[in-house]
Amino acid sequence: MGTLGTYETVRLDHEDGITFVVMNRPEKRNAMSPQLHFDMHDALDDCIMDDATKVVVLTGAGNAFCAGQDIKEFFRASDKDPKARLRNRRASHAWRWEKLSKFPKPTIAMINGYCFGGAFTQVSACDLAIAADEAVFGLSEVNWGIIPGGIVSWNVANVLGFRDAMWFALTGETFTGKEAAAIKFVNRSVPLAELRDTTVKLAHSLQQKNPIAYRYTRDAIRSVRGMSVEQAADYLNAKSDALKTGDPEQGREKAMRQFLDEKSFKPGFGNFKR
Ligand code: ACO
């Protein structure tokens, strides 16, 4: 198990380079209590520090991925306690967005079941997302008189097309994993029985990538969306230069040698040999 700890509301299962970070309150459909936010923060730090963890897969225990914020423990319990509310809000944002969207290793959201409200943030923060066809998604906030807060609205507006974002936020209608793939909230969906194997296969393929090139690429795609074309050109040139000098594996040189001199790989069809 190495440096992976044990937590009250989060389970870490390690298997062949992959750490499954499991939101683990199945009796509450993995709704996010303050404790879950604190545990997630520490559990993800473990995954960063753990050399055996090459890819993180975020998922939920039982029949839910995550039923959103815990309405009782996250909201009602701190309604009259502004200090607790602030602390909870910070913890909630810190792991789901600040940590996860810039995670130093590849991340995949594996949506195995119910996915509501606040849970849309951690799905959007993961690099890639695969859902079960049978999963049930919903922006239910409007149904009980609040807005998709935190940064759910921001994520939904960024990830979905305008009409779909408006439709699902304003109607609160649920949609399946299959529909989530069709509107591109997730990359793809597969039958629940195939979800784990499909995710593991993807995780193993990401493990083959040059880690720093993978991370710079992910950061580039996320970052350029808010930039002008001039800013993007400047940023990407600077990052390309930084990658050339900062890659401890010297992947670019290795790949050129294998392609041009040894003729042992074709970059169009797969990775160079690391
Ligand atoms: N907050 C607190 N408790 C919850 C939450 C939640 N978000 N979701 C489920 N639970 C609890 C239920 O209260 C219930 O607790 P109990 O056993 O003590 O009564 C337990 O989890 C099981 O829930 P059920 O409703 O009995 O399970 P079911 O499988 O029938 O339904 C479903 C699951 C559809 C997820 C339903 O629980 C639900 O609608 N939950 C709320 C989903 C939601 O709207 N989330 C968004 C919250 S807002 C936000 O995130 C910003």
mmCIF file of N, CA and C in Angstrom, residues 31-88:
data_model
loop_
_atom_site.group_PDB
_atom_site.id
_atom_site.type_symbol
_atom_site.label_atom_id
_atom_site.label_comp_id
_atom_site.label_asym_id
_atom_site.label_seq_id
_atom_site.Cartn_x
_atom_site.Cartn_y
_atom_site.Cartn_z
ATOM 1 N N ALA A 31 -22.762 11.488 -0.899
ATOM 2 C CA ALA A 31 -22.931 12.944 -0.788
ATOM 3 C C ALA A 31 -21.717 13.506 -0.039
ATOM 4 N N MET A 32 -21.339 14.718 -0.413
ATOM 5 C CA MET A 32 -20.082 15.278 0.097
ATOM 6 C C MET A 32 -20.296 16.028 1.412
ATOM 7 N N SER A 33 -19.938 15.377 2.500
ATOM 8 C CA SER A 33 -19.955 16.000 3.826
ATOM 9 C C SER A 33 -18.649 16.785 3.974
ATOM 10 N N PRO A 34 -18.575 17.696 4.962
ATOM 11 C CA PRO A 34 -17.278 18.361 5.202
ATOM 12 C C PRO A 34 -16.152 17.351 5.403
ATOM 13 N N GLN A 35 -16.438 16.260 6.140
ATOM 14 C CA GLN A 35 -15.391 15.258 6.380
ATOM 15 C C GLN A 35 -14.885 14.667 5.069
ATOM 16 N N LEU A 36 -15.792 14.433 4.120
ATOM 17 C CA LEU A 36 -15.366 13.881 2.826
ATOM 18 C C LEU A 36 -14.437 14.879 2.115
ATOM 19 N N HIS A 37 -14.750 16.158 2.210
ATOM 20 C CA HIS A 37 -13.869 17.152 1.581
ATOM 21 C C HIS A 37 -12.480 17.140 2.237
ATOM 22 N N PHE A 38 -12.448 17.064 3.567
ATOM 23 C CA PHE A 38 -11.136 17.048 4.247
ATOM 24 C C PHE A 38 -10.369 15.771 3.882
ATOM 25 N N ASP A 39 -11.082 14.646 3.887
ATOM 26 C CA ASP A 39 -10.420 13.373 3.566
ATOM 27 C C ASP A 39 -9.897 13.359 2.130
ATOM 28 N N MET A 40 -10.685 13.912 1.227
ATOM 29 C CA MET A 40 -10.282 13.919 -0.190
ATOM 30 C C MET A 40 -8.985 14.697 -0.382
ATOM 31 N N HIS A 41 -8.906 15.816 0.310
ATOM 32 C CA HIS A 41 -7.712 16.651 0.216
ATOM 33 C C HIS A 41 -6.472 15.828 0.571
ATOM 34 N N ASP A 42 -6.552 15.118 1.696
ATOM 35 C CA ASP A 42 -5.408 14.320 2.157
ATOM 36 C C ASP A 42 -5.179 13.100 1.264
ATOM 37 N N ALA A 43 -6.262 12.463 0.841
ATOM 38 C CA ALA A 43 -6.134 11.255 0.014
ATOM 39 C C ALA A 43 -5.470 11.594 -1.327
ATOM 40 N N LEU A 44 -5.834 12.737 -1.901
ATOM 41 C CA LEU A 44 -5.221 13.114 -3.184
ATOM 42 C C LEU A 44 -3.745 13.475 -2.988
ATOM 43 N N ASP A 45 -3.425 14.071 -1.834
ATOM 44 C CA ASP A 45 -2.007 14.319 -1.541
ATOM 45 C C ASP A 45 -1.239 13.001 -1.472
ATOM 46 N N ASP A 46 -1.841 11.991 -0.862
ATOM 47 C CA ASP A 46 -1.199 10.666 -0.809
ATOM 48 C C ASP A 46 -0.888 10.171 -2.219
ATOM 49 N N CYS A 47 -1.868 10.362 -3.116
ATOM 50 C CA CYS A 47 -1.688 9.877 -4.498
ATOM 51 C C CYS A 47 -0.565 10.631 -5.211
ATOM 52 N N ILE A 48 -0.413 11.911 -4.884
ATOM 53 C CA ILE A 48 0.680 12.682 -5.484
ATOM 54 C C ILE A 48 2.025 12.126 -4.992
ATOM 55 N N MET A 49 2.098 11.849 -3.696
ATOM 56 C CA MET A 49 3.369 11.432 -3.097
ATOM 57 C C MET A 49 3.708 9.967 -3.392
ATOM 58 N N ASP A 50 2.708 9.161 -3.687
ATOM 59 C CA ASP A 50 2.906 7.721 -3.843
ATOM 60 C C ASP A 50 3.505 7.394 -5.219
ATOM 61 N N ASP A 51 4.740 6.911 -5.222
ATOM 62 C CA ASP A 51 5.416 6.643 -6.503
ATOM 63 C C ASP A 51 4.715 5.563 -7.318
ATOM 64 N N ALA A 52 4.035 4.640 -6.634
ATOM 65 C CA ALA A 52 3.363 3.548 -7.366
ATOM 66 C C ALA A 52 2.099 4.037 -8.072
ATOM 67 N N THR A 53 1.581 5.202 -7.685
ATOM 68 C CA THR A 53 0.367 5.730 -8.321
ATOM 69 C C THR A 53 0.756 6.502 -9.571
ATOM 70 N N LYS A 54 0.389 5.934 -10.708
ATOM 71 C CA LYS A 54 0.711 6.598 -11.973
ATOM 72 C C LYS A 54 -0.517 7.320 -12.519
ATOM 73 N N VAL A 55 -1.701 6.781 -12.234
ATOM 74 C CA VAL A 55 -2.966 7.368 -12.712
ATOM 75 C C VAL A 55 -3.975 7.298 -11.566
ATOM 76 N N VAL A 56 -4.784 8.356 -11.443
ATOM 77 C CA VAL A 56 -5.853 8.357 -10.434
ATOM 78 C C VAL A 56 -7.196 8.192 -11.128
ATOM 79 N N VAL A 57 -7.995 7.273 -10.611
ATOM 80 C CA VAL A 57 -9.373 7.106 -11.095
ATOM 81 C C VAL A 57 -10.309 7.473 -9.946
ATOM 82 N N LEU A 58 -11.149 8.490 -10.172
ATOM 83 C CA LEU A 58 -12.080 8.945 -9.143
ATOM 84 C C LEU A 58 -13.438 8.287 -9.378
ATOM 85 N N THR A 59 -13.959 7.629 -8.332
ATOM 86 C CA THR A 59 -15.247 6.952 -8.492
ATOM 87 C C THR A 59 -15.983 6.915 -7.159
ATOM 88 N N GLY A 60 -17.157 6.250 -7.150
ATOM 89 C CA GLY A 60 -17.960 6.210 -5.929
ATOM 90 C C GLY A 60 -18.293 4.789 -5.524
ATOM 91 N N ALA A 61 -18.520 4.597 -4.228
ATOM 92 C CA ALA A 61 -18.887 3.267 -3.713
ATOM 93 C C ALA A 61 -20.375 3.025 -3.921
ATOM 94 N N GLY A 62 -20.723 1.772 -4.144
ATOM 95 C CA GLY A 62 -22.133 1.409 -4.281
ATOM 96 C C GLY A 62 -22.716 1.861 -5.612
ATOM 97 N N ASN A 63 -23.982 2.287 -5.575
ATOM 98 C CA ASN A 63 -24.671 2.606 -6.842
ATOM 99 C C ASN A 63 -24.621 4.091 -7.190
ATOM 100 N N ALA A 64 -23.777 4.841 -6.498
ATOM 101 C CA ALA A 64 -23.682 6.279 -6.787
ATOM 102 C C ALA A 64 -22.230 6.663 -7.066
ATOM 103 N N PHE A 65 -22.056 7.628 -7.970
ATOM 104 C CA PHE A 65 -20.755 8.302 -8.066
ATOM 105 C C PHE A 65 -20.728 9.303 -6.906
ATOM 106 N N CYS A 66 -21.638 10.276 -6.934
ATOM 107 C CA CYS A 66 -21.722 11.249 -5.839
ATOM 108 C C CYS A 66 -23.025 12.036 -5.984
ATOM 109 N N ALA A 67 -23.815 12.068 -4.905
ATOM 110 C CA ALA A 67 -25.115 12.760 -4.947
ATOM 111 C C ALA A 67 -24.989 14.244 -4.624
ATOM 112 N N GLY A 68 -23.824 14.830 -4.885
ATOM 113 C CA GLY A 68 -23.649 16.279 -4.677
ATOM 114 C C GLY A 68 -23.273 16.608 -3.244
ATOM 115 N N GLN A 69 -23.397 17.879 -2.906
ATOM 116 C CA GLN A 69 -23.082 18.285 -1.529
ATOM 117 C C GLN A 69 -24.083 17.642 -0.577
ATOM 118 N N ASP A 70 -23.606 17.323 0.628
ATOM 119 C CA ASP A 70 -24.502 16.757 1.634
ATOM 120 C C ASP A 70 -25.391 17.877 2.181
ATOM 121 N N ILE A 71 -26.673 17.762 1.860
ATOM 122 C CA ILE A 71 -27.603 18.840 2.175
ATOM 123 C C ILE A 71 -27.703 19.075 3.682
ATOM 124 N N LYS A 72 -27.552 18.007 4.438
ATOM 125 C CA LYS A 72 -27.640 18.143 5.894
ATOM 126 C C LYS A 72 -26.301 18.619 6.479
ATOM 127 N N GLU A 73 -25.234 17.908 6.161
ATOM 128 C CA GLU A 73 -23.960 18.176 6.839
ATOM 129 C C GLU A 73 -23.180 19.338 6.229
ATOM 130 N N PHE A 74 -23.292 19.501 4.903
ATOM 131 C CA PHE A 74 -22.530 20.590 4.266
ATOM 132 C C PHE A 74 -23.312 21.912 4.350
ATOM 133 N N PHE A 75 -24.628 21.828 4.109
ATOM 134 C CA PHE A 75 -25.420 23.070 4.103
ATOM 135 C C PHE A 75 -26.066 23.361 5.453
ATOM 136 N N ARG A 76 -27.051 22.547 5.845
ATOM 137 C CA ARG A 76 -27.859 22.929 7.009
ATOM 138 C C ARG A 76 -27.031 23.080 8.287
ATOM 139 N N ALA A 77 -26.082 22.175 8.481
ATOM 140 C CA ALA A 77 -25.312 22.186 9.727
ATOM 141 C C ALA A 77 -24.507 23.470 9.918
ATOM 142 N N SER A 78 -24.190 24.163 8.822
ATOM 143 C CA SER A 78 -23.370 25.381 8.978
ATOM 144 C C SER A 78 -24.159 26.646 8.645
ATOM 145 N N ASP A 79 -25.482 26.514 8.506
ATOM 146 C CA ASP A 79 -26.295 27.684 8.145
ATOM 147 C C ASP A 79 -26.126 28.828 9.154
ATOM 148 N N LYS A 80 -25.932 28.484 10.405
ATOM 149 C CA LYS A 80 -25.817 29.527 11.437
ATOM 150 C C LYS A 80 -24.377 29.660 11.924
ATOM 151 N N ASP A 81 -23.442 29.117 11.161
ATOM 152 C CA ASP A 81 -22.039 29.134 11.589
ATOM 153 C C ASP A 81 -21.155 29.564 10.412
ATOM 154 N N PRO A 82 -21.010 30.898 10.229
ATOM 155 C CA PRO A 82 -20.290 31.387 9.054
ATOM 156 C C PRO A 82 -18.844 30.892 8.965
ATOM 157 N N LYS A 83 -18.225 30.674 10.130
ATOM 158 C CA LYS A 83 -16.829 30.212 10.117
ATOM 159 C C LYS A 83 -16.744 28.791 9.540
ATOM 160 N N ALA A 84 -17.661 27.943 9.996
ATOM 161 C CA ALA A 84 -17.678 26.560 9.490
ATOM 162 C C ALA A 84 -18.019 26.563 8.002
ATOM 163 N N ARG A 85 -18.937 27.447 7.614
ATOM 164 C CA ARG A 85 -19.347 27.501 6.201
ATOM 165 C C ARG A 85 -18.149 27.859 5.316
ATOM 166 N N LEU A 86 -17.396 28.848 5.761
ATOM 167 C CA LEU A 86 -16.216 29.284 5.010
ATOM 168 C C LEU A 86 -15.185 28.147 4.903
ATOM 169 N N ARG A 87 -14.964 27.471 6.027
ATOM 170 C CA ARG A 87 -13.975 26.374 6.050
ATOM 171 C C ARG A 87 -14.416 25.231 5.133
ATOM 172 N N ASN A 88 -15.700 24.910 5.184
ATOM 173 C CA ASN A 88 -16.225 23.824 4.344
ATOM 174 C C ASN A 88 -16.123 24.177 2.861
#
